[in-house]
């Protein structure tokens, strides 16, 4: 069996194994170490000895044994062993009947909820999710976020301690708590995706992998819940990621959407994203991810910038402002208005944004002004705005792009 | 720790801004990134890479000073020609000589006089106590 196949299988099984262990024994942090060790054992032994008949059962058995070992070596040995024995419900003292279906999918979802608990800081949520649910090693997570492995180890350890300290039960959250936790889960997956998507520059490794991982986890979440926002987030990721091949030129420079070769966008991903949005949008509560996905779908389906359905995009941004008002949405709304009703209508909206302290210092504001001034036929004002935007940007490819736009207007 | 240096002018050239130095072309910047990436990839594969980071342009720097006991924040007073730390790579390797060998790969062979510095990282406070 090729190494890649083993790796894929292990990553799929990792959250199920960890979930089973935590559900049976508690001790999230030690169970996580035990699971990692079982995965490691499988990764080294399966390619040599062959894959066991029931890989998951093998992993759970090995991880359980390892968990017992780890707990035994801890200080309050006897007490902990007693606890473990007591936590094992009587119906688990015997092997389960062969025909009983174990609730694995549920475990993965609970694990995701646990890792994304709102009491953890976002960096901790991300790290823990990638490690516990994504099955990435600490070194891989560290590399993806370009921090030393020791830093990532501390971050993960702190997050695990916090989960232990909080006394959170390993159970699916219910009611209002479930909605809040699902929001956190969606947000964490969105952050992971953006981390992979937004930085394509410099000597940075493994960023495309991060997008792929975010999509994989979003797909899992979508399959485990019937939540329309989970579907919306998956669609948004697919529709955004579909443009990746056309986003950078041969020299690594940014290519704005207006100039991208739309033939290079990934058609299959677009079709899947559009189908998802079309299915969820007409039903029930409309949330920000669905709306953003709908905007992305309109862009992806348009044959060119000019042929884009801008009035429809304006309408979607107006809905988005109602559910999630923030300056970035306002900025995008202003640009869409400019495309639908002319640059001056957009510039008026941007002027209203300049007083918003949350975005006043951001490079995106003068960059959008510059584009609209250029469209309005005011090259000198546009050039100044491009230069102002370049001065505020901290991202080199973006600075290069803005300088080149300014140079064109001389 | 291998330390790389650059001036605001170097950053401007990389950002394609006309100024004290001729702006670099997109191909030149891409080639530079590709070189850095390949060195870092090799170090990651050999297990010697600990961390590598680039810093943003000096104009984004802030300097924090104490004046009469009160912290005062100013823009970093970097003249355009003065070189400041532009990025660093931390390696964990067999010897100081090996680190020096690695450092040589970070020096641009086309830029006469360009340099990087290599300095051993202290393992703990006891290294500094002497």
mmCIF file of N, CA, C and O in Angstrom, chain A residues 197-286:
data_model
loop_
_atom_site.group_PDB
_atom_site.id
_atom_site.type_symbol
_atom_site.label_atom_id
_atom_site.label_comp_id
_atom_site.label_asym_id
_atom_site.label_seq_id
_atom_site.Cartn_x
_atom_site.Cartn_y
_atom_site.Cartn_z
ATOM 1 N N UNK A 197 -4.605 31.319 1.780
ATOM 2 C CA UNK A 197 -4.927 31.979 0.521
ATOM 3 C C UNK A 197 -4.292 33.357 0.387
ATOM 4 O O UNK A 197 -3.866 33.757 -0.676
ATOM 5 N N UNK A 198 -4.260 34.108 1.501
ATOM 6 C CA UNK A 198 -3.900 35.521 1.419
ATOM 7 C C UNK A 198 -2.407 35.766 1.303
ATOM 8 O O UNK A 198 -1.992 36.843 0.917
ATOM 9 N N UNK A 199 -1.579 34.799 1.641
ATOM 10 C CA UNK A 199 -0.143 35.066 1.536
ATOM 11 C C UNK A 199 0.495 34.116 0.547
ATOM 12 O O UNK A 199 0.741 32.974 0.865
ATOM 13 N N UNK A 200 0.707 34.604 -0.652
ATOM 14 C CA UNK A 200 1.332 33.765 -1.674
ATOM 15 C C UNK A 200 2.769 34.192 -1.902
ATOM 16 O O UNK A 200 3.412 33.731 -2.824
ATOM 17 N N UNK A 201 3.276 35.119 -1.083
ATOM 18 C CA UNK A 201 4.582 35.715 -1.380
ATOM 19 C C UNK A 201 5.681 35.094 -0.539
ATOM 20 O O UNK A 201 5.424 34.403 0.434
ATOM 21 N N UNK A 202 6.909 35.406 -0.964
ATOM 22 C CA UNK A 202 8.056 35.131 -0.127
ATOM 23 C C UNK A 202 8.404 33.668 -0.003
ATOM 24 O O UNK A 202 7.785 32.810 -0.612
ATOM 25 N N UNK A 203 9.415 33.412 0.787
ATOM 26 C CA UNK A 203 9.891 32.031 0.935
ATOM 27 C C UNK A 203 9.007 31.280 1.912
ATOM 28 O O UNK A 203 9.430 30.843 2.956
ATOM 29 N N UNK A 204 7.717 31.176 1.568
ATOM 30 C CA UNK A 204 6.800 30.557 2.512
ATOM 31 C C UNK A 204 6.340 29.219 1.974
ATOM 32 O O UNK A 204 5.866 29.130 0.858
ATOM 33 N N UNK A 205 6.472 28.210 2.798
ATOM 34 C CA UNK A 205 6.151 26.858 2.363
ATOM 35 C C UNK A 205 4.772 26.459 2.816
ATOM 36 O O UNK A 205 4.219 27.025 3.729
ATOM 37 N N UNK A 206 4.211 25.457 2.145
ATOM 38 C CA UNK A 206 3.037 24.740 2.664
ATOM 39 C C UNK A 206 1.769 25.565 2.741
ATOM 40 O O UNK A 206 0.864 25.217 3.439
ATOM 41 N N UNK A 207 1.698 26.714 2.072
ATOM 42 C CA UNK A 207 0.494 27.518 2.196
ATOM 43 C C UNK A 207 -0.669 26.926 1.412
ATOM 44 O O UNK A 207 -1.794 26.969 1.857
ATOM 45 N N UNK A 208 -0.395 26.382 0.217
ATOM 46 C CA UNK A 208 -1.468 25.783 -0.578
ATOM 47 C C UNK A 208 -2.064 24.598 0.190
ATOM 48 O O UNK A 208 -3.273 24.366 0.176
ATOM 49 N N UNK A 209 -1.198 23.882 0.918
ATOM 50 C CA UNK A 209 -1.667 22.754 1.724
ATOM 51 C C UNK A 209 -2.707 23.214 2.734
ATOM 52 O O UNK A 209 -3.640 22.493 3.052
ATOM 53 N N UNK A 210 -2.482 24.425 3.276
ATOM 54 C CA UNK A 210 -3.371 24.938 4.306
ATOM 55 C C UNK A 210 -4.769 25.185 3.737
ATOM 56 O O UNK A 210 -5.766 24.891 4.389
ATOM 57 N N UNK A 211 -4.846 25.718 2.505
ATOM 58 C CA UNK A 211 -6.145 25.891 1.845
ATOM 59 C C UNK A 211 -6.814 24.531 1.679
ATOM 60 O O UNK A 211 -8.009 24.375 1.952
ATOM 61 N N UNK A 212 -6.036 23.568 1.230
ATOM 62 C CA UNK A 212 -6.582 22.230 1.014
ATOM 63 C C UNK A 212 -7.107 21.633 2.304
ATOM 64 O O UNK A 212 -8.172 21.008 2.331
ATOM 65 N N UNK A 213 -6.363 21.855 3.394
ATOM 66 C CA UNK A 213 -6.776 21.320 4.687
ATOM 67 C C UNK A 213 -8.066 21.997 5.159
ATOM 68 O O UNK A 213 -8.975 21.331 5.669
ATOM 69 N N UNK A 214 -8.146 23.332 4.969
ATOM 70 C CA UNK A 214 -9.355 24.058 5.376
ATOM 71 C C UNK A 214 -10.564 23.538 4.595
ATOM 72 O O UNK A 214 -11.645 23.329 5.150
ATOM 73 N N UNK A 215 -10.373 23.298 3.301
ATOM 74 C CA UNK A 215 -11.476 22.795 2.478
ATOM 75 C C UNK A 215 -11.878 21.391 2.928
ATOM 76 O O UNK A 215 -13.059 21.074 3.042
ATOM 77 N N UNK A 216 -10.870 20.567 3.235
ATOM 78 C CA UNK A 216 -11.168 19.198 3.681
ATOM 79 C C UNK A 216 -11.998 19.222 4.975
ATOM 80 O O UNK A 216 -12.997 18.510 5.105
ATOM 81 N N UNK A 217 -11.581 20.076 5.925
ATOM 82 C CA UNK A 217 -12.305 20.144 7.195
ATOM 83 C C UNK A 217 -13.697 20.755 7.006
ATOM 84 O O UNK A 217 -14.661 20.315 7.633
ATOM 85 N N UNK A 218 -13.810 21.761 6.137
ATOM 86 C CA UNK A 218 -15.118 22.383 5.888
ATOM 87 C C UNK A 218 -16.058 21.360 5.247
ATOM 88 O O UNK A 218 -17.250 21.318 5.535
ATOM 89 N N UNK A 219 -15.487 20.526 4.370
ATOM 90 C CA UNK A 219 -16.295 19.499 3.721
ATOM 91 C C UNK A 219 -16.816 18.500 4.761
ATOM 92 O O UNK A 219 -17.972 18.107 4.755
ATOM 93 N N UNK A 220 -15.919 18.157 5.698
ATOM 94 C CA UNK A 220 -16.305 17.230 6.756
ATOM 95 C C UNK A 220 -17.428 17.846 7.604
ATOM 96 O O UNK A 220 -18.424 17.189 7.901
ATOM 97 N N UNK A 221 -17.236 19.127 7.972
ATOM 98 C CA UNK A 221 -18.245 19.803 8.790
ATOM 99 C C UNK A 221 -19.587 19.844 8.059
ATOM 100 O O UNK A 221 -20.633 19.612 8.640
ATOM 101 N N UNK A 222 -19.520 20.138 6.757
ATOM 102 C CA UNK A 222 -20.733 20.201 5.955
ATOM 103 C C UNK A 222 -21.445 18.851 5.931
ATOM 104 O O UNK A 222 -22.664 18.769 6.003
ATOM 105 N N UNK A 223 -20.635 17.771 5.861
ATOM 106 C CA UNK A 223 -21.245 16.446 5.817
ATOM 107 C C UNK A 223 -21.820 16.034 7.175
ATOM 108 O O UNK A 223 -22.787 15.274 7.252
ATOM 109 N N UNK A 224 -21.210 16.543 8.255
ATOM 110 C CA UNK A 224 -21.650 16.135 9.591
ATOM 111 C C UNK A 224 -22.815 16.961 10.121
ATOM 112 O O UNK A 224 -23.496 16.557 11.052
ATOM 113 N N UNK A 225 -23.013 18.150 9.569
ATOM 114 C CA UNK A 225 -24.117 18.990 10.046
ATOM 115 C C UNK A 225 -25.014 19.292 8.859
ATOM 116 O O UNK A 225 -24.596 19.197 7.721
ATOM 117 N N UNK A 226 -26.234 19.711 9.135
ATOM 118 C CA UNK A 226 -27.067 20.151 8.016
ATOM 119 C C UNK A 226 -27.156 21.667 8.050
ATOM 120 O O UNK A 226 -28.128 22.265 7.638
ATOM 121 N N UNK A 227 -26.084 22.307 8.572
ATOM 122 C CA UNK A 227 -26.117 23.742 8.750
ATOM 123 C C UNK A 227 -25.875 24.464 7.420
ATOM 124 O O UNK A 227 -24.895 24.186 6.731
ATOM 125 N N UNK A 228 -26.765 25.410 7.062
ATOM 126 C CA UNK A 228 -26.594 26.098 5.776
ATOM 127 C C UNK A 228 -25.325 26.965 5.730
ATOM 128 O O UNK A 228 -24.733 27.135 4.662
ATOM 129 N N UNK A 229 -24.890 27.494 6.886
ATOM 130 C CA UNK A 229 -23.674 28.296 6.876
ATOM 131 C C UNK A 229 -22.422 27.432 6.651
ATOM 132 O O UNK A 229 -21.433 27.892 6.084
ATOM 133 N N UNK A 230 -22.457 26.190 7.139
ATOM 134 C CA UNK A 230 -21.333 25.281 6.877
ATOM 135 C C UNK A 230 -21.247 25.020 5.373
ATOM 136 O O UNK A 230 -20.153 25.004 4.793
ATOM 137 N N UNK A 231 -22.403 24.845 4.739
ATOM 138 C CA UNK A 231 -22.425 24.667 3.282
ATOM 139 C C UNK A 231 -21.931 25.940 2.606
ATOM 140 O O UNK A 231 -21.164 25.889 1.633
ATOM 141 N N UNK A 232 -22.375 27.101 3.130
ATOM 142 C CA UNK A 232 -21.956 28.382 2.568
ATOM 143 C C UNK A 232 -20.456 28.563 2.650
ATOM 144 O O UNK A 232 -19.810 29.005 1.693
ATOM 145 N N UNK A 233 -19.870 28.202 3.801
ATOM 146 C CA UNK A 233 -18.425 28.357 3.968
ATOM 147 C C UNK A 233 -17.669 27.449 3.004
ATOM 148 O O UNK A 233 -16.702 27.872 2.366
ATOM 149 N N UNK A 234 -18.107 26.203 2.880
ATOM 150 C CA UNK A 234 -17.447 25.283 1.945
ATOM 151 C C UNK A 234 -17.536 25.845 0.528
ATOM 152 O O UNK A 234 -16.540 25.854 -0.209
ATOM 153 N N UNK A 235 -18.713 26.345 0.148
ATOM 154 C CA UNK A 235 -18.882 26.911 -1.191
ATOM 155 C C UNK A 235 -17.964 28.113 -1.385
ATOM 156 O O UNK A 235 -17.291 28.240 -2.413
ATOM 157 N N UNK A 236 -17.902 28.983 -0.361
ATOM 158 C CA UNK A 236 -17.048 30.175 -0.455
ATOM 159 C C UNK A 236 -15.587 29.778 -0.678
ATOM 160 O O UNK A 236 -14.888 30.344 -1.523
ATOM 161 N N UNK A 237 -15.123 28.786 0.072
ATOM 162 C CA UNK A 237 -13.733 28.333 -0.076
ATOM 163 C C UNK A 237 -13.497 27.764 -1.476
ATOM 164 O O UNK A 237 -12.499 28.075 -2.123
ATOM 165 N N UNK A 238 -14.402 26.918 -1.940
ATOM 166 C CA UNK A 238 -14.233 26.286 -3.250
ATOM 167 C C UNK A 238 -14.212 27.349 -4.355
ATOM 168 O O UNK A 238 -13.377 27.310 -5.264
ATOM 169 N N UNK A 239 -15.139 28.312 -4.262
ATOM 170 C CA UNK A 239 -15.265 29.316 -5.314
ATOM 171 C C UNK A 239 -14.080 30.281 -5.312
ATOM 172 O O UNK A 239 -13.674 30.783 -6.357
ATOM 173 N N UNK A 240 -13.534 30.551 -4.118
ATOM 174 C CA UNK A 240 -12.378 31.445 -4.024
ATOM 175 C C UNK A 240 -11.116 30.721 -4.485
ATOM 176 O O UNK A 240 -10.331 31.236 -5.282
ATOM 177 N N UNK A 241 -10.920 29.515 -3.971
ATOM 178 C CA UNK A 241 -9.732 28.731 -4.292
ATOM 179 C C UNK A 241 -9.674 28.381 -5.782
ATOM 180 O O UNK A 241 -8.598 28.186 -6.338
ATOM 181 N N UNK A 242 -10.853 28.330 -6.435
ATOM 182 C CA UNK A 242 -10.899 27.974 -7.858
ATOM 183 C C UNK A 242 -10.105 28.958 -8.714
ATOM 184 O O UNK A 242 -9.624 28.604 -9.787
ATOM 185 N N UNK A 243 -9.920 30.197 -8.229
ATOM 186 C CA UNK A 243 -9.232 31.216 -9.042
ATOM 187 C C UNK A 243 -7.717 31.168 -8.877
ATOM 188 O O UNK A 243 -6.997 31.890 -9.571
ATOM 189 N N UNK A 244 -7.227 30.351 -7.951
ATOM 190 C CA UNK A 244 -5.800 30.350 -7.624
ATOM 191 C C UNK A 244 -4.872 30.279 -8.841
ATOM 192 O O UNK A 244 -3.912 31.042 -8.908
ATOM 193 N N UNK A 245 -5.114 29.393 -9.826
ATOM 194 C CA UNK A 245 -4.144 29.278 -10.923
ATOM 195 C C UNK A 245 -3.941 30.582 -11.698
ATOM 196 O O UNK A 245 -2.895 30.772 -12.312
ATOM 197 N N UNK A 246 -4.954 31.471 -11.678
ATOM 198 C CA UNK A 246 -4.851 32.704 -12.467
ATOM 199 C C UNK A 246 -4.466 33.912 -11.623
ATOM 200 O O UNK A 246 -4.315 35.008 -12.142
ATOM 201 N N UNK A 247 -4.277 33.710 -10.298
ATOM 202 C CA UNK A 247 -4.076 34.859 -9.409
ATOM 203 C C UNK A 247 -2.692 35.461 -9.462
ATOM 204 O O UNK A 247 -2.483 36.606 -9.064
ATOM 205 N N UNK A 248 -1.703 34.672 -9.877
ATOM 206 C CA UNK A 248 -0.344 35.203 -9.936
ATOM 207 C C UNK A 248 0.238 34.995 -11.320
ATOM 208 O O UNK A 248 -0.070 34.011 -11.995
ATOM 209 N N UNK A 249 1.055 35.955 -11.735
ATOM 210 C CA UNK A 249 1.701 35.877 -13.040
ATOM 211 C C UNK A 249 2.961 35.046 -12.949
ATOM 212 O O UNK A 249 3.295 34.513 -11.892
ATOM 213 N N UNK A 250 3.681 34.939 -14.074
ATOM 214 C CA UNK A 250 4.882 34.096 -14.105
ATOM 215 C C UNK A 250 5.942 34.544 -13.101
ATOM 216 O O UNK A 250 6.693 33.722 -12.581
ATOM 217 N N UNK A 251 5.990 35.860 -12.804
ATOM 218 C CA UNK A 251 6.990 36.358 -11.862
ATOM 219 C C UNK A 251 6.470 36.389 -10.434
ATOM 220 O O UNK A 251 7.047 37.037 -9.581
ATOM 221 N N UNK A 252 5.344 35.730 -10.166
ATOM 222 C CA UNK A 252 4.797 35.720 -8.824
ATOM 223 C C UNK A 252 4.017 36.980 -8.496
ATOM 224 O O UNK A 252 3.597 37.181 -7.362
ATOM 225 N N UNK A 253 3.820 37.871 -9.498
ATOM 226 C CA UNK A 253 3.115 39.117 -9.207
ATOM 227 C C UNK A 253 1.610 38.881 -9.138
ATOM 228 O O UNK A 253 1.090 37.946 -9.747
ATOM 229 N N UNK A 254 0.929 39.742 -8.383
ATOM 230 C CA UNK A 254 -0.517 39.612 -8.253
ATOM 231 C C UNK A 254 -1.195 40.016 -9.549
ATOM 232 O O UNK A 254 -0.816 40.989 -10.179
ATOM 233 N N UNK A 255 -2.187 39.258 -9.966
ATOM 234 C CA UNK A 255 -2.986 39.631 -11.132
ATOM 235 C C UNK A 255 -4.397 39.958 -10.632
ATOM 236 O O UNK A 255 -5.045 39.097 -10.046
ATOM 237 N N UNK A 256 -4.857 41.213 -10.819
ATOM 238 C CA UNK A 256 -6.191 41.561 -10.337
ATOM 239 C C UNK A 256 -7.259 40.790 -11.103
ATOM 240 O O UNK A 256 -7.032 40.362 -12.241
ATOM 241 N N UNK A 257 -8.425 40.632 -10.476
ATOM 242 C CA UNK A 257 -9.454 39.778 -11.079
ATOM 243 C C UNK A 257 -9.836 40.238 -12.481
ATOM 244 O O UNK A 257 -10.090 39.409 -13.353
ATOM 245 N N UNK A 258 -9.846 41.553 -12.694
ATOM 246 C CA UNK A 258 -10.247 42.080 -14.002
ATOM 247 C C UNK A 258 -9.340 41.555 -15.110
ATOM 248 O O UNK A 258 -9.761 41.415 -16.255
ATOM 249 N N UNK A 259 -8.061 41.274 -14.764
ATOM 250 C CA UNK A 259 -7.105 40.868 -15.803
ATOM 251 C C UNK A 259 -6.801 39.375 -15.780
ATOM 252 O O UNK A 259 -5.961 38.900 -16.542
ATOM 253 N N UNK A 260 -7.452 38.629 -14.898
ATOM 254 C CA UNK A 260 -7.140 37.197 -14.823
ATOM 255 C C UNK A 260 -7.672 36.446 -16.045
ATOM 256 O O UNK A 260 -8.726 36.789 -16.585
ATOM 257 N N UNK A 261 -6.918 35.421 -16.444
ATOM 258 C CA UNK A 261 -7.339 34.543 -17.534
ATOM 259 C C UNK A 261 -8.363 33.563 -16.951
ATOM 260 O O UNK A 261 -8.003 32.591 -16.290
ATOM 261 N N UNK A 262 -9.642 33.869 -17.200
ATOM 262 C CA UNK A 262 -10.703 33.092 -16.561
ATOM 263 C C UNK A 262 -10.728 31.638 -17.037
ATOM 264 O O UNK A 262 -11.340 30.786 -16.398
ATOM 265 N N UNK A 263 -10.073 31.382 -18.162
ATOM 266 C CA UNK A 263 -9.991 30.013 -18.652
ATOM 267 C C UNK A 263 -9.174 29.124 -17.727
ATOM 268 O O UNK A 263 -9.271 27.898 -17.772
ATOM 269 N N UNK A 264 -8.334 29.762 -16.862
ATOM 270 C CA UNK A 264 -7.488 28.972 -15.970
ATOM 271 C C UNK A 264 -8.149 28.700 -14.625
ATOM 272 O O UNK A 264 -7.591 27.985 -13.790
ATOM 273 N N UNK A 265 -9.312 29.292 -14.394
ATOM 274 C CA UNK A 265 -10.020 28.989 -13.148
ATOM 275 C C UNK A 265 -10.462 27.524 -13.174
ATOM 276 O O UNK A 265 -10.750 26.970 -14.232
ATOM 277 N N UNK A 266 -10.538 26.914 -11.988
ATOM 278 C CA UNK A 266 -10.867 25.482 -11.932
ATOM 279 C C UNK A 266 -12.377 25.271 -12.036
ATOM 280 O O UNK A 266 -13.109 25.492 -11.070
ATOM 281 N N UNK A 267 -12.797 24.820 -13.223
ATOM 282 C CA UNK A 267 -14.216 24.693 -13.518
ATOM 283 C C UNK A 267 -14.973 23.740 -12.611
ATOM 284 O O UNK A 267 -16.100 24.013 -12.203
ATOM 285 N N UNK A 268 -14.321 22.614 -12.278
ATOM 286 C CA UNK A 268 -15.004 21.615 -11.455
ATOM 287 C C UNK A 268 -15.343 22.169 -10.079
ATOM 288 O O UNK A 268 -16.447 21.977 -9.554
ATOM 289 N N UNK A 269 -14.361 22.897 -9.508
ATOM 290 C CA UNK A 269 -14.564 23.477 -8.185
ATOM 291 C C UNK A 269 -15.664 24.527 -8.225
ATOM 292 O O UNK A 269 -16.459 24.646 -7.298
ATOM 293 N N UNK A 270 -15.693 25.312 -9.324
ATOM 294 C CA UNK A 270 -16.725 26.342 -9.469
ATOM 295 C C UNK A 270 -18.099 25.683 -9.524
ATOM 296 O O UNK A 270 -19.029 26.100 -8.829
ATOM 297 N N UNK A 271 -18.198 24.621 -10.325
ATOM 298 C CA UNK A 271 -19.489 23.938 -10.465
ATOM 299 C C UNK A 271 -19.971 23.414 -9.112
ATOM 300 O O UNK A 271 -21.141 23.560 -8.743
ATOM 301 N N UNK A 272 -19.034 22.836 -8.335
ATOM 302 C CA UNK A 272 -19.424 22.287 -7.038
ATOM 303 C C UNK A 272 -19.871 23.406 -6.091
ATOM 304 O O UNK A 272 -20.887 23.276 -5.396
ATOM 305 N N UNK A 273 -19.124 24.514 -6.095
ATOM 306 C CA UNK A 273 -19.456 25.640 -5.226
ATOM 307 C C UNK A 273 -20.798 26.248 -5.588
ATOM 308 O O UNK A 273 -21.625 26.537 -4.710
ATOM 309 N N UNK A 274 -21.027 26.439 -6.877
ATOM 310 C CA UNK A 274 -22.285 27.033 -7.335
ATOM 311 C C UNK A 274 -23.463 26.130 -6.951
ATOM 312 O O UNK A 274 -24.493 26.601 -6.461
ATOM 313 N N UNK A 275 -23.279 24.825 -7.130
ATOM 314 C CA UNK A 275 -24.359 23.888 -6.796
ATOM 315 C C UNK A 275 -24.698 23.969 -5.305
ATOM 316 O O UNK A 275 -25.860 23.966 -4.921
ATOM 317 N N UNK A 276 -23.636 24.073 -4.470
ATOM 318 C CA UNK A 276 -23.857 24.167 -3.020
ATOM 319 C C UNK A 276 -24.649 25.422 -2.665
ATOM 320 O O UNK A 276 -25.605 25.368 -1.906
ATOM 321 N N UNK A 277 -24.216 26.575 -3.196
ATOM 322 C CA UNK A 277 -24.903 27.835 -2.881
ATOM 323 C C UNK A 277 -26.339 27.780 -3.370
ATOM 324 O O UNK A 277 -27.260 28.182 -2.660
ATOM 325 N N UNK A 278 -26.523 27.293 -4.576
ATOM 326 C CA UNK A 278 -27.875 27.279 -5.139
ATOM 327 C C UNK A 278 -28.806 26.426 -4.289
ATOM 328 O O UNK A 278 -29.988 26.684 -4.208
ATOM 329 N N UNK A 279 -28.223 25.382 -3.660
ATOM 330 C CA UNK A 279 -29.069 24.507 -2.874
ATOM 331 C C UNK A 279 -29.457 25.148 -1.545
ATOM 332 O O UNK A 279 -30.586 25.042 -1.100
ATOM 333 N N UNK A 280 -28.494 25.828 -0.865
ATOM 334 C CA UNK A 280 -28.805 26.319 0.478
ATOM 335 C C UNK A 280 -29.437 27.704 0.493
ATOM 336 O O UNK A 280 -30.230 28.011 1.368
ATOM 337 N N UNK A 281 -29.099 28.555 -0.473
ATOM 338 C CA UNK A 281 -29.560 29.952 -0.406
ATOM 339 C C UNK A 281 -31.081 30.100 -0.310
ATOM 340 O O UNK A 281 -31.556 30.927 0.464
ATOM 341 N N UNK A 282 -31.850 29.339 -1.089
ATOM 342 C CA UNK A 282 -33.302 29.582 -1.031
ATOM 343 C C UNK A 282 -33.939 29.151 0.283
ATOM 344 O O UNK A 282 -35.090 29.462 0.519
ATOM 345 N N UNK A 283 -33.210 28.409 1.149
ATOM 346 C CA UNK A 283 -33.841 27.861 2.354
ATOM 347 C C UNK A 283 -33.356 28.547 3.617
ATOM 348 O O UNK A 283 -32.165 28.750 3.800
ATOM 349 N N UNK A 284 -34.283 28.869 4.497
ATOM 350 C CA UNK A 284 -33.957 29.265 5.856
ATOM 351 C C UNK A 284 -33.135 30.529 5.986
ATOM 352 O O UNK A 284 -33.079 31.362 5.089
ATOM 353 N N UNK A 285 -32.472 30.636 7.161
ATOM 354 C CA UNK A 285 -31.742 31.851 7.499
ATOM 355 C C UNK A 285 -30.511 32.001 6.613
ATOM 356 O O UNK A 285 -29.747 31.062 6.423
ATOM 357 N N UNK A 286 -30.348 33.202 6.083
ATOM 358 C CA UNK A 286 -29.188 33.468 5.237
ATOM 359 C C UNK A 286 -28.100 34.102 6.084
ATOM 360 O O UNK A 286 -28.326 35.104 6.754
#
